[in-house]
Amino acid sequence: MMHDNVDAVVSWTSTNIVPQLLGGLSWVLIMSLAAPVQATPEILAAVDPPTADHSQFEQLQRDFANGREVTRACLDCHTEAGKQVRASIHWRWEYRHPQTGQLLGKQHVVNSFCNNVTTNLGRCTACHAGYGWDGPDFDFSDDSRVDCLVCHDTTGTYEKAPKRAGRVLQEPVKVHGHPLQPPDLGKVARNVGPTSSETCGSCHFFGGGGNGSKHGDLDTSLLDPPPALDVHMSDAGAGLECSDCHVERAHQIAGSRYQVAAHDRKGTGAPGQRRYAATCASCHGVEPHALGSDPAALYQGAKLNAHVDRIACQTCHIPAMARGGVATKTWWDWSKAGRLDADGNPIKRHDADGNLTYWTRWGEIEWGEDLEPDYRWFDGTMHYTLPDQTIDSSQPVPINRFAGNHDDPDARIWPFKMMRGKQPYDPVKDRLVYMQLFGKTEQAYWQGLEWQPAIASAMEAAGLPFSGEVGFTETRMAWPITHMVAPAEEALACGDCHAREGRMAELTGFYLPGRDSDPRLDRWAQLALGAALLAIGVHIGLRILFHRRRRHAE
C-alpha cells in the first residue's frame, strides 16, 4: 500500500509540479522585466466624436415616403458614405478570403441553419443594409439603395427584421429590406446617432431563425447584461457597445468570422491603433495579467501571461455560452421536416421554455443553455465546404474546417460553438446543396414540402449541377465564441483544463501538464523524489545517531 502511494505521489509530482516549476521560474525572470498594458478609460473611449444634432438639419424637416428618400437626404452631406457601405461585406454579403482564395460571405456559403441565401432573398434580405434586393438584378451600385437608418436609428421604431424573441414570420417578407411596418421616417432621420448594441443586435442577435439561435454568444440578454454575463457590455462593468471593439473606419467594420485575428502579437492598446482589430490584446495588451510584488503573485501573473502565447483569452474568460437565459440551437435535423399530423396539418411543438423543437417546415431542433464550448487549435483561417466541392458523407461533414495546430506558432486554443445537424446533399455527386425554402412558387419547399424541386431550383439559380437525387448527411459548423466575457474571478481555474478529463481532453498531439504523463519526465521525477527521500532518511538517521551519542556521553 505504501509503495502504491509513493508511486501516485511521484506520478502527480512529475505531471503537475515539476514542469510548472521549470517553466514558471524561467517566465518569472522574463516577465518581471515588463509590466502589462491595461485597458484605461482613455483607451476605451477612443471612439468617433458624437454625431451632430440632425434635428436641426433643413433637409430633414419633412416627411419621407420611403427609406430611399431618407438615404438621398443623408447623401447630401455624407457624400462618400454610399460608396463606403457598398465596399463593405455588409452590402454584398461577399468576401474573397486573402489566404484561401475562396469566395465566401452569405451569398456563397452553405450554413447549418436555413442553408443559403441564393433563392431565399425574400426572407434573408429583411436583414440586409439596403432596400429592394429581391433577385439577381439588384443594382448594387445605386447609393440610394443603402439603408442608413437600420444602423443609425436611435428611436427604436425602425424595425426590418423579426427581432422579437420567439417571433417567426409565417410567410416570406415581401418588402425586401424595407421596414416591416414603416415608422415616421422623418422622425427617425432627425434622431439618428452612432450605432448601438440595439441596432447591431437587431440583425446579429436573430440570425439562424430566432433570438440566440446561431452564435451561442449573441442574443438579447446582452442588451442590459449584469457584469457576471458580460463584464464589458454591462453598465455596471465597462459599459461598452458593439462598436467599441468592432471599430469602424469608412464603414468597414473590424472583426469577421471569415478571417479572425486569432493571435494578436502586437496588442498595442493605444487609442487609434486599436481601431484596426477587434481583439482582446488591442485593449489589454499581450501581457494582460498584472505581476504582483510578492513572489507568489509574481509567479502567478507570469505563469498566466505565459499562457497568452498559446491560448486565446476567450478560452479562459468565457466559461460557458448561452448563459444569459436565452437558449441557442445545438442541433437541426432537416431530414425530419415535412411531417403532418393525422388530419394532414402542419405540426409545431415547443419545449417548456417556448423554444421551437419541431416544425413541419424546419424539422427537429434541439436547444441548450450554459453550454461548455468545444476547443480547437485555430490560427484564424477557416476553409469552407462549398457546393462545388466533394464531401465524404460517411462521416459528419465539416461545413467549415480549422486551420492551425499545436506546432503552428500563429495558432491558439479557441472556444467554439459546434452546431450539429442533418441537411440535404447530392448523394450522386457527393456535394452539399442549396435549397429554396421561401417563395410563392411550386418549387419552394415551404409550399409543396418536396425536396427535389426545392434543391433543383436553387442549384439552377446558382449555376451548379445537381443529379436530381436527394440524401441527408450529418454536418458540423463551427462558430468562434468571443462574447459573454465573465469577470476575472469567474474565469476557468487551472484544474478545469489541467486534468485527465478536463476541457482539453479532446485536444491531443501535445503534452499538457496535469492531463498527460511523459515516461522520461516521470523517471526524472522519480529519481528526484527518491533522492529527496533518501536525503531526508539520511538526515533523520544522523539526527537519531547523534542524539543517542549525546545521551550516552551524558
Coordinates of C-alpha atoms in Angstrom, one line a residue:
M1 CA 0.0 0.0 0.0
M2 CA 2.8 2.4 0.9
H3 CA 4.5 1.6 -2.4
D4 CA 1.3 2.5 -4.4
N5 CA 1.0 5.8 -2.5
V6 CA 4.6 6.7 -3.3
D7 CA 4.1 5.9 -7.0
A8 CA 1.0 8.1 -7.0
V9 CA 2.8 11.0 -5.4
V10 CA 5.7 10.6 -7.9
S11 CA 3.4 10.5 -10.9
W12 CA 1.4 13.5 -9.7
T13 CA 4.6 15.5 -8.9
S14 CA 6.1 14.8 -12.3
T15 CA 2.9 15.6 -14.1
N16 CA 1.9 18.7 -12.2
I17 CA 4.7 20.3 -10.2
V18 CA 8.0 19.7 -12.0
P19 CA 7.0 21.1 -15.4
Q20 CA 5.3 24.1 -13.9
L21 CA 8.2 24.9 -11.7
L22 CA 10.7 24.6 -14.6
G23 CA 8.5 26.6 -16.9
G24 CA 7.3 29.1 -14.3
L25 CA 10.7 30.1 -12.9
S26 CA 12.0 31.0 -16.3
W27 CA 8.9 33.0 -17.1
V28 CA 9.2 34.9 -13.8
L29 CA 12.7 36.1 -14.8
I30 CA 11.4 37.2 -18.3
M31 CA 8.0 38.6 -17.5
S32 CA 9.2 40.5 -14.5
L33 CA 11.0 42.9 -16.8
A34 CA 7.8 44.2 -18.3
A35 CA 4.5 45.5 -16.9
P36 CA 1.2 44.6 -18.6
V37 CA -0.7 47.1 -20.7
Q38 CA -4.0 47.6 -19.0
A39 CA -7.2 48.9 -20.6
T40 CA -7.7 52.5 -19.5
P41 CA -10.7 54.9 -19.8
E42 CA -8.7 56.7 -22.5
I43 CA -8.3 53.5 -24.5
L44 CA -12.0 52.5 -24.1
A45 CA -13.1 56.0 -25.0
A46 CA -11.2 56.0 -28.3
V47 CA -14.3 56.2 -30.5
D48 CA -15.6 58.6 -33.1
P49 CA -16.8 62.0 -31.9
P50 CA -20.5 62.4 -31.2
T51 CA -22.9 62.6 -34.1
A52 CA -24.2 66.1 -35.0
D53 CA -27.8 67.1 -34.0
H54 CA -29.7 66.0 -37.1
S55 CA -32.9 67.5 -35.8
Q56 CA -31.6 70.9 -36.9
F57 CA -30.8 70.0 -40.5
E58 CA -33.0 71.7 -43.0
Q59 CA -33.2 68.8 -45.5
L60 CA -34.6 66.5 -42.8
Q61 CA -37.5 68.8 -41.8
R62 CA -40.1 67.0 -43.9
D63 CA -41.9 63.7 -44.3
F64 CA -40.4 60.9 -46.3
A65 CA -42.3 58.4 -48.4
N66 CA -39.7 55.6 -48.1
G67 CA -36.2 54.8 -46.9
R68 CA -34.5 55.6 -50.2
E69 CA -35.7 59.2 -49.9
V70 CA -34.1 59.4 -46.5
T71 CA -30.9 58.0 -47.9
R72 CA -30.8 60.6 -50.7
A73 CA -31.1 63.3 -48.0
C74 CA -28.3 61.7 -46.0
L75 CA -26.0 61.7 -49.1
D76 CA -26.4 65.4 -49.5
C77 CA -23.9 65.8 -46.6
H78 CA -22.3 62.3 -46.3
T79 CA -21.2 62.3 -49.9
E80 CA -18.9 59.3 -49.6
A81 CA -21.0 57.2 -47.2
G82 CA -22.8 55.3 -50.0
K83 CA -19.6 54.3 -51.7
Q84 CA -18.1 53.2 -48.4
V85 CA -21.0 51.0 -47.5
R86 CA -21.1 49.5 -50.9
A87 CA -17.4 48.4 -50.4
S88 CA -18.3 46.5 -47.2
I89 CA -19.2 42.9 -46.5
H90 CA -22.5 44.2 -45.1
W91 CA -23.5 45.3 -48.5
R92 CA -22.7 42.5 -50.9
W93 CA -22.5 39.6 -48.4
E94 CA -19.4 38.6 -50.2
Y95 CA -15.8 38.1 -49.1
R96 CA -12.8 36.9 -51.0
H97 CA -10.5 35.2 -48.5
P98 CA -6.9 36.5 -49.0
Q99 CA -5.3 33.3 -47.8
T100 CA -7.5 30.5 -49.2
G101 CA -8.8 32.4 -52.2
Q102 CA -12.4 31.1 -51.5
L103 CA -15.3 33.4 -52.4
L104 CA -17.3 33.4 -49.1
G105 CA -20.0 35.5 -47.5
K106 CA -23.7 34.9 -47.1
Q107 CA -24.2 34.8 -50.9
H108 CA -22.0 31.8 -51.3
V109 CA -21.5 29.7 -48.2
V110 CA -23.8 26.8 -47.0
N111 CA -24.8 27.1 -43.4
S112 CA -26.3 24.6 -41.0
F113 CA -29.4 26.7 -40.3
C114 CA -31.6 27.9 -43.2
N115 CA -28.8 26.7 -45.6
N116 CA -28.2 29.6 -48.0
V117 CA -29.3 33.0 -49.4
T118 CA -29.3 32.2 -53.1
T119 CA -33.1 31.6 -53.6
N120 CA -34.3 32.8 -50.2
L121 CA -33.8 36.5 -50.6
G122 CA -37.4 37.2 -49.8
R123 CA -36.6 36.4 -46.1
C124 CA -32.9 36.9 -45.8
T125 CA -32.7 40.4 -47.2
A126 CA -35.0 41.6 -44.3
C127 CA -31.7 41.9 -42.6
H128 CA -29.8 43.5 -45.5
A129 CA -28.4 47.0 -45.0
G130 CA -30.2 48.1 -48.2
Y131 CA -33.5 48.4 -50.0
G132 CA -35.0 46.2 -52.7
W133 CA -32.6 43.2 -53.0
D134 CA -35.1 40.7 -54.3
G135 CA -33.2 38.9 -57.0
P136 CA -30.1 38.7 -59.2
D137 CA -30.9 42.0 -61.0
F138 CA -30.5 44.1 -57.8
D139 CA -28.3 47.2 -58.5
F140 CA -25.5 47.1 -56.0
S141 CA -24.0 50.3 -57.5
D142 CA -27.0 52.5 -56.5
D143 CA -26.1 54.6 -53.4
S144 CA -29.8 55.4 -52.8
R145 CA -30.5 51.7 -52.0
V146 CA -28.2 51.9 -49.0
D147 CA -30.2 51.8 -45.7
C148 CA -28.7 54.4 -43.3
L149 CA -31.4 54.1 -40.7
V150 CA -31.1 50.4 -39.9
C151 CA -27.7 51.1 -38.2
H152 CA -28.2 54.6 -37.0
D153 CA -31.8 54.7 -35.7
T154 CA -32.0 55.8 -32.0
T155 CA -35.8 55.8 -31.7
G156 CA -36.2 52.1 -31.5
T157 CA -39.1 52.3 -34.0
Y158 CA -37.3 51.3 -37.2
E159 CA -37.6 47.5 -37.5
K160 CA -36.7 45.5 -40.5
A161 CA -36.0 42.0 -39.3
P162 CA -38.2 39.9 -37.0
K163 CA -36.2 40.9 -34.0
R164 CA -38.6 39.9 -31.1
A165 CA -37.8 36.7 -29.2
G166 CA -39.8 33.8 -30.4
R167 CA -41.3 35.6 -33.4
V168 CA -41.3 33.6 -36.6
L169 CA -42.7 35.0 -39.9
Q170 CA -45.2 32.6 -41.4
E171 CA -44.8 34.0 -44.9
P172 CA -41.9 35.4 -46.9
V173 CA -41.2 39.1 -46.2
K174 CA -42.3 41.0 -49.3
V175 CA -40.7 44.3 -48.6
H176 CA -37.2 43.2 -49.4
G177 CA -35.3 45.3 -46.9
H178 CA -37.8 48.0 -46.2
P179 CA -39.2 48.3 -42.7
L180 CA -41.8 45.7 -41.8
Q181 CA -44.2 48.4 -40.6
P182 CA -43.0 51.8 -41.8
P183 CA -42.4 54.2 -38.9
D184 CA -42.3 58.0 -39.0
L185 CA -39.2 58.2 -41.2
G186 CA -38.8 61.9 -40.8
K187 CA -38.6 61.5 -37.0
V188 CA -36.2 58.6 -37.3
A189 CA -34.0 60.6 -39.7
R190 CA -33.9 63.6 -37.4
N191 CA -32.8 61.3 -34.5
V192 CA -30.0 59.3 -36.0
G193 CA -26.9 58.6 -34.0
P194 CA -24.0 56.2 -33.6
T195 CA -24.6 52.5 -33.9
S196 CA -25.6 50.7 -30.7
S197 CA -26.0 47.2 -29.3
E198 CA -29.7 47.5 -30.2
T199 CA -29.1 48.3 -33.8
C200 CA -26.3 45.8 -34.3
G201 CA -28.3 43.2 -32.4
S202 CA -31.4 43.7 -34.5
C203 CA -29.8 41.5 -37.1
H204 CA -26.9 39.7 -35.4
F205 CA -28.9 38.5 -32.4
F206 CA -31.6 36.9 -34.6
G207 CA -29.7 35.1 -37.3
G208 CA -30.5 31.4 -37.8
G209 CA -34.2 31.6 -37.1
G210 CA -34.6 33.4 -33.8
N211 CA -33.1 35.1 -30.8
G212 CA -29.8 33.5 -29.8
S213 CA -30.2 30.7 -32.4
K214 CA -26.9 30.9 -34.3
H215 CA -23.9 32.1 -32.4
G216 CA -24.3 30.9 -28.9
D217 CA -22.8 34.2 -27.5
L218 CA -25.0 36.8 -29.2
D219 CA -28.6 37.3 -28.0
T220 CA -30.9 39.9 -26.4
S221 CA -29.5 39.2 -22.9
L222 CA -26.5 41.4 -24.0
L223 CA -28.7 44.5 -24.3
D224 CA -28.7 45.0 -20.5
P225 CA -26.4 42.3 -19.1
P226 CA -25.2 42.0 -15.5
P227 CA -21.4 42.0 -15.1
A228 CA -21.5 38.2 -14.5
L229 CA -22.8 37.7 -18.0
D230 CA -20.6 40.2 -19.9
V231 CA -18.2 42.4 -17.9
H232 CA -17.5 44.5 -21.0
M233 CA -21.1 45.3 -22.1
S234 CA -22.7 45.7 -18.6
D235 CA -23.4 49.2 -17.5
A236 CA -22.0 48.1 -14.1
G237 CA -18.8 47.0 -15.9
A238 CA -17.1 48.7 -18.8
G239 CA -20.4 49.8 -20.4
L240 CA -19.2 49.1 -23.9
E241 CA -21.2 49.0 -27.1
C242 CA -20.5 46.6 -30.0
S243 CA -18.7 49.4 -31.9
D244 CA -16.1 49.8 -29.1
C245 CA -14.5 46.6 -30.2
H246 CA -15.8 46.2 -33.7
V247 CA -14.4 49.6 -34.6
E248 CA -15.2 51.3 -37.9
R249 CA -13.3 53.2 -40.5
A250 CA -15.1 54.4 -43.6
H251 CA -17.9 51.9 -42.8
Q252 CA -15.5 49.0 -42.8
I253 CA -16.1 47.1 -39.5
A254 CA -13.3 45.3 -37.7
G255 CA -14.0 41.6 -36.9
S256 CA -15.2 38.9 -39.2
R257 CA -15.8 35.2 -38.7
Y258 CA -14.4 34.6 -42.2
Q259 CA -10.9 35.8 -41.1
V260 CA -10.4 36.0 -37.4
A261 CA -7.5 37.7 -35.7
A262 CA -6.8 34.6 -33.6
H263 CA -3.3 35.7 -32.4
D264 CA -2.6 39.4 -31.9
R265 CA 1.1 39.6 -31.3
K266 CA 1.3 43.4 -31.1
G267 CA -1.6 44.3 -28.8
T268 CA -0.6 47.9 -28.6
G269 CA -3.6 49.1 -26.5
A270 CA -3.1 52.5 -28.0
P271 CA -6.0 54.7 -29.0
G272 CA -6.2 55.0 -32.7
Q273 CA -4.1 51.9 -33.4
R274 CA -6.5 49.6 -31.7
R275 CA -9.2 50.6 -34.2
Y276 CA -7.9 48.2 -36.8
A277 CA -8.5 45.0 -34.9
A278 CA -11.2 43.6 -32.7
T279 CA -9.0 41.6 -30.4
C280 CA -8.6 41.4 -26.6
A281 CA -5.0 42.3 -26.9
S282 CA -5.8 45.6 -28.7
C283 CA -7.0 46.9 -25.4
H284 CA -5.4 44.7 -22.8
G285 CA -2.0 44.2 -24.4
V286 CA -0.2 40.9 -24.9
E287 CA 0.7 40.7 -21.1
P288 CA -2.7 41.3 -19.6
H289 CA -2.1 39.8 -16.2
A290 CA -0.6 42.0 -13.5
L291 CA 2.6 41.0 -11.9
G292 CA 2.3 41.3 -8.1
S293 CA 5.0 42.5 -5.8
D294 CA 5.4 39.4 -3.6
P295 CA 6.9 36.2 -5.1
A296 CA 3.7 34.2 -5.2
A297 CA 1.7 36.9 -7.1
L298 CA 4.7 37.5 -9.4
Y299 CA 4.8 33.8 -10.3
Q300 CA 1.1 33.6 -10.8
G301 CA 1.0 36.7 -13.1
A302 CA 4.0 35.5 -15.1
K303 CA 2.5 32.0 -15.4
L304 CA -0.8 33.3 -16.7
N305 CA 0.9 35.6 -19.1
A306 CA 2.8 32.6 -20.4
H307 CA -0.5 31.1 -21.5
V308 CA -1.3 34.0 -23.7
D309 CA 1.0 32.8 -26.4
R310 CA -0.9 29.5 -26.8
I311 CA -4.4 30.2 -25.5
A312 CA -7.0 32.7 -26.6
C313 CA -8.2 35.0 -23.9
Q314 CA -11.8 33.8 -24.6
T315 CA -10.9 30.2 -23.7
C316 CA -10.4 31.1 -20.0
H317 CA -12.7 34.1 -19.7
I318 CA -15.8 32.7 -21.4
P319 CA -16.5 29.7 -19.2
A320 CA -19.9 28.9 -20.8
M321 CA -22.0 30.1 -23.7
A322 CA -25.7 30.9 -23.9
R323 CA -25.7 31.7 -20.2
G324 CA -27.9 34.8 -20.2
G325 CA -31.2 33.0 -20.0
V326 CA -31.6 32.7 -23.8
A327 CA -31.0 29.2 -25.4
T328 CA -29.1 28.6 -28.5
K329 CA -29.6 25.9 -31.2
T330 CA -27.4 22.9 -31.0
W331 CA -29.0 20.5 -33.5
W332 CA -31.1 21.0 -36.6
D333 CA -32.3 17.9 -38.4
W334 CA -33.8 18.8 -41.8
S335 CA -34.4 15.2 -42.7
K336 CA -37.4 15.1 -40.3
A337 CA -39.1 18.1 -41.9
G338 CA -42.3 17.6 -43.8
R339 CA -44.3 15.5 -41.3
L340 CA -48.0 16.2 -40.9
D341 CA -50.5 15.2 -38.3
A342 CA -53.3 12.7 -38.7
D343 CA -55.5 15.4 -40.3
G344 CA -52.8 16.5 -42.7
N345 CA -52.0 19.7 -40.9
P346 CA -48.5 21.0 -40.1
I347 CA -47.0 20.2 -36.8
K348 CA -45.5 22.7 -34.4
R349 CA -44.0 21.8 -31.0
H350 CA -42.2 23.8 -28.3
D351 CA -40.3 22.9 -25.2
A352 CA -41.2 24.2 -21.7
D353 CA -39.2 27.5 -22.3
G354 CA -41.0 28.2 -25.6
N355 CA -38.2 27.1 -27.9
L356 CA -39.4 25.6 -31.2
T357 CA -38.4 21.9 -31.1
Y358 CA -40.3 20.6 -34.2
W359 CA -42.0 22.3 -37.1
T360 CA -43.1 20.7 -40.3
R361 CA -41.2 23.4 -42.2
W362 CA -38.0 23.1 -40.3
G363 CA -37.7 19.6 -38.9
E364 CA -36.3 18.7 -35.5
I365 CA -34.4 21.2 -33.4
E366 CA -32.5 21.0 -30.1
W367 CA -31.5 23.9 -27.8
G368 CA -29.1 24.4 -24.9
E369 CA -28.1 26.9 -22.2
D370 CA -25.0 27.3 -20.1
L371 CA -23.0 25.1 -22.5
E372 CA -19.3 24.3 -22.3
P373 CA -17.7 25.3 -25.6
D374 CA -15.7 23.0 -27.9
Y375 CA -12.0 23.7 -28.0
R376 CA -9.7 23.6 -31.1
W377 CA -6.4 24.9 -32.3
F378 CA -7.1 27.9 -34.5
D379 CA -4.9 30.4 -36.4
G380 CA -7.8 32.5 -37.6
T381 CA -8.3 30.9 -41.0
M382 CA -11.4 28.9 -41.9
H383 CA -11.8 26.7 -45.0
Y384 CA -15.5 26.3 -46.1
T385 CA -17.1 23.4 -47.8
L386 CA -18.9 24.9 -50.8
P387 CA -21.4 23.2 -53.1
D388 CA -18.8 22.7 -55.8
Q389 CA -16.6 20.5 -53.6
T390 CA -16.7 16.7 -53.0
I391 CA -17.6 15.6 -49.5
D392 CA -17.3 12.3 -47.5
S393 CA -20.9 11.6 -46.4
S394 CA -19.8 8.6 -44.4
Q395 CA -18.9 10.9 -41.5
P396 CA -20.0 14.3 -40.3
V397 CA -19.2 16.9 -43.0
P398 CA -17.4 20.0 -41.7
I399 CA -19.1 23.0 -43.2
N400 CA -16.0 24.9 -42.1
R401 CA -12.6 23.5 -41.2
F402 CA -10.0 24.9 -38.8
A403 CA -6.5 25.8 -39.8
G404 CA -3.9 25.6 -37.1
N405 CA -2.3 23.1 -34.8
H406 CA 0.0 22.9 -31.7
D407 CA 3.1 23.2 -33.9
D408 CA 1.8 26.4 -35.6
P409 CA 3.2 29.5 -33.8
D410 CA 0.2 31.5 -35.0
A411 CA -2.4 29.2 -33.6
R412 CA -4.1 29.3 -30.2
I413 CA -6.6 27.2 -28.4
W414 CA -10.0 28.8 -29.1
P415 CA -13.6 28.1 -27.8
F416 CA -16.3 27.3 -30.4
K417 CA -20.0 26.6 -30.6
M418 CA -20.2 23.5 -32.7
M419 CA -23.5 23.5 -34.5
R420 CA -24.6 20.0 -35.5
G421 CA -27.4 18.7 -37.6
K422 CA -28.5 16.9 -40.8
Q423 CA -29.2 18.6 -44.1
P424 CA -29.7 17.7 -47.8
Y425 CA -26.9 16.7 -50.1
D426 CA -26.5 15.2 -53.6
P427 CA -25.6 11.5 -53.0
V428 CA -24.6 11.0 -56.6
K429 CA -22.1 13.9 -56.8
D430 CA -21.3 13.8 -53.1
R431 CA -21.8 17.5 -52.7
L432 CA -23.7 19.8 -50.3
V433 CA -26.6 21.6 -52.0
Y434 CA -28.5 24.8 -51.8
M435 CA -32.3 24.6 -51.2
Q436 CA -35.1 27.0 -51.9
L437 CA -37.3 27.5 -48.9
F438 CA -39.2 30.7 -49.5
G439 CA -41.4 31.9 -52.2
K440 CA -44.9 31.5 -53.7
T441 CA -43.7 29.0 -56.3
E442 CA -44.3 25.3 -56.5
Q443 CA -40.5 24.7 -56.1
A444 CA -40.3 26.3 -52.7
Y445 CA -40.0 23.6 -50.0
W446 CA -42.4 25.5 -47.7
Q447 CA -45.0 25.4 -50.4
G448 CA -45.0 21.7 -51.5
L449 CA -42.8 20.1 -48.9
E450 CA -40.9 18.4 -51.7
W451 CA -37.1 18.4 -51.5
Q452 CA -36.2 17.5 -55.1
P453 CA -37.7 20.6 -56.8
A454 CA -36.6 22.9 -53.9
I455 CA -33.0 21.8 -54.4
A456 CA -33.2 21.7 -58.2
S457 CA -34.4 25.3 -58.5
A458 CA -31.8 26.6 -56.0
M459 CA -28.9 24.8 -57.7
E460 CA -30.1 26.0 -61.1
A461 CA -30.2 29.6 -59.9
A462 CA -26.7 29.3 -58.6
G463 CA -25.5 27.7 -61.9
L464 CA -24.4 24.5 -60.2
P465 CA -25.0 20.9 -61.3
F466 CA -27.5 18.6 -59.5
S467 CA -28.1 14.9 -60.1
G468 CA -31.7 15.0 -59.0
E469 CA -31.1 12.6 -56.2
V470 CA -31.5 13.8 -52.5
G471 CA -29.9 12.4 -49.4
F472 CA -29.2 13.7 -46.0
T473 CA -25.8 13.9 -44.3
E474 CA -24.7 14.9 -40.8
T475 CA -22.8 18.2 -40.7
R476 CA -20.8 20.3 -38.3
M477 CA -20.4 24.1 -38.3
A478 CA -18.0 26.0 -36.0
W479 CA -18.8 29.4 -34.6
P480 CA -16.0 31.2 -32.7
I481 CA -17.1 32.3 -29.2
T482 CA -15.9 35.8 -28.2
H483 CA -18.8 37.5 -26.3
M484 CA -20.2 36.9 -22.8
V485 CA -16.9 37.6 -21.1
A486 CA -17.1 36.8 -17.4
P487 CA -15.4 38.8 -14.6
A488 CA -11.8 37.7 -13.9
E489 CA -12.8 35.8 -10.7
E490 CA -15.2 33.6 -12.7
A491 CA -12.6 32.6 -15.3
L492 CA -11.6 29.0 -15.6
A493 CA -9.3 27.6 -12.9
C494 CA -6.2 25.6 -13.6
G495 CA -7.8 22.3 -12.8
D496 CA -10.5 22.9 -15.4
C497 CA -8.0 22.2 -18.2
H498 CA -5.0 20.6 -16.5
A499 CA -6.8 17.3 -15.6
R500 CA -7.2 14.0 -17.3
E501 CA -10.9 14.5 -18.1
G502 CA -10.7 18.3 -18.3
R503 CA -11.8 20.7 -21.0
M504 CA -8.8 20.0 -23.2
A505 CA -9.3 16.2 -23.2
E506 CA -10.1 16.1 -27.0
L507 CA -7.0 18.1 -28.0
T508 CA -4.2 15.6 -28.5
G509 CA -0.8 15.6 -30.0
F510 CA 0.9 17.7 -27.4
Y511 CA 1.9 17.5 -23.8
L512 CA -0.4 19.2 -21.3
P513 CA 0.6 19.1 -17.6
G514 CA -2.0 17.5 -15.4
R515 CA -3.5 15.7 -18.3
D516 CA -0.6 13.8 -19.8
S517 CA 2.4 11.9 -18.4
D518 CA 5.8 11.6 -20.0
P519 CA 7.8 8.5 -19.1
R520 CA 11.1 10.3 -19.3
L521 CA 9.8 13.1 -17.1
D522 CA 8.3 10.5 -14.7
R523 CA 11.7 8.8 -14.4
W524 CA 13.5 12.1 -13.6
A525 CA 10.8 13.0 -11.1
Q526 CA 11.1 9.6 -9.5
L527 CA 14.8 10.0 -9.2
A528 CA 14.5 13.5 -7.8
L529 CA 11.8 12.3 -5.3
G530 CA 13.9 9.3 -4.5
A531 CA 17.0 11.4 -3.9
A532 CA 14.9 13.8 -1.7
L533 CA 13.5 10.9 0.3
L534 CA 17.0 9.4 0.7
A535 CA 18.4 12.7 1.8
I536 CA 15.6 13.0 4.4
G537 CA 16.2 9.5 5.6
V538 CA 19.9 10.1 5.9
H539 CA 19.2 13.3 7.8
I540 CA 16.8 11.7 10.2
G541 CA 19.2 8.8 10.7
L542 CA 22.1 11.1 11.5
R543 CA 19.9 13.1 13.9
I544 CA 19.0 9.9 15.7
L545 CA 22.6 8.7 15.8
F546 CA 24.0 11.9 17.2
H547 CA 21.1 12.2 19.7
R548 CA 21.9 8.7 21.0
R549 CA 25.6 9.5 21.3
R550 CA 25.0 12.7 23.3
R551 CA 22.8 10.8 25.7
H552 CA 25.4 8.0 26.0
A553 CA 28.1 10.6 26.7
E554 CA 26.0 12.2 29.4

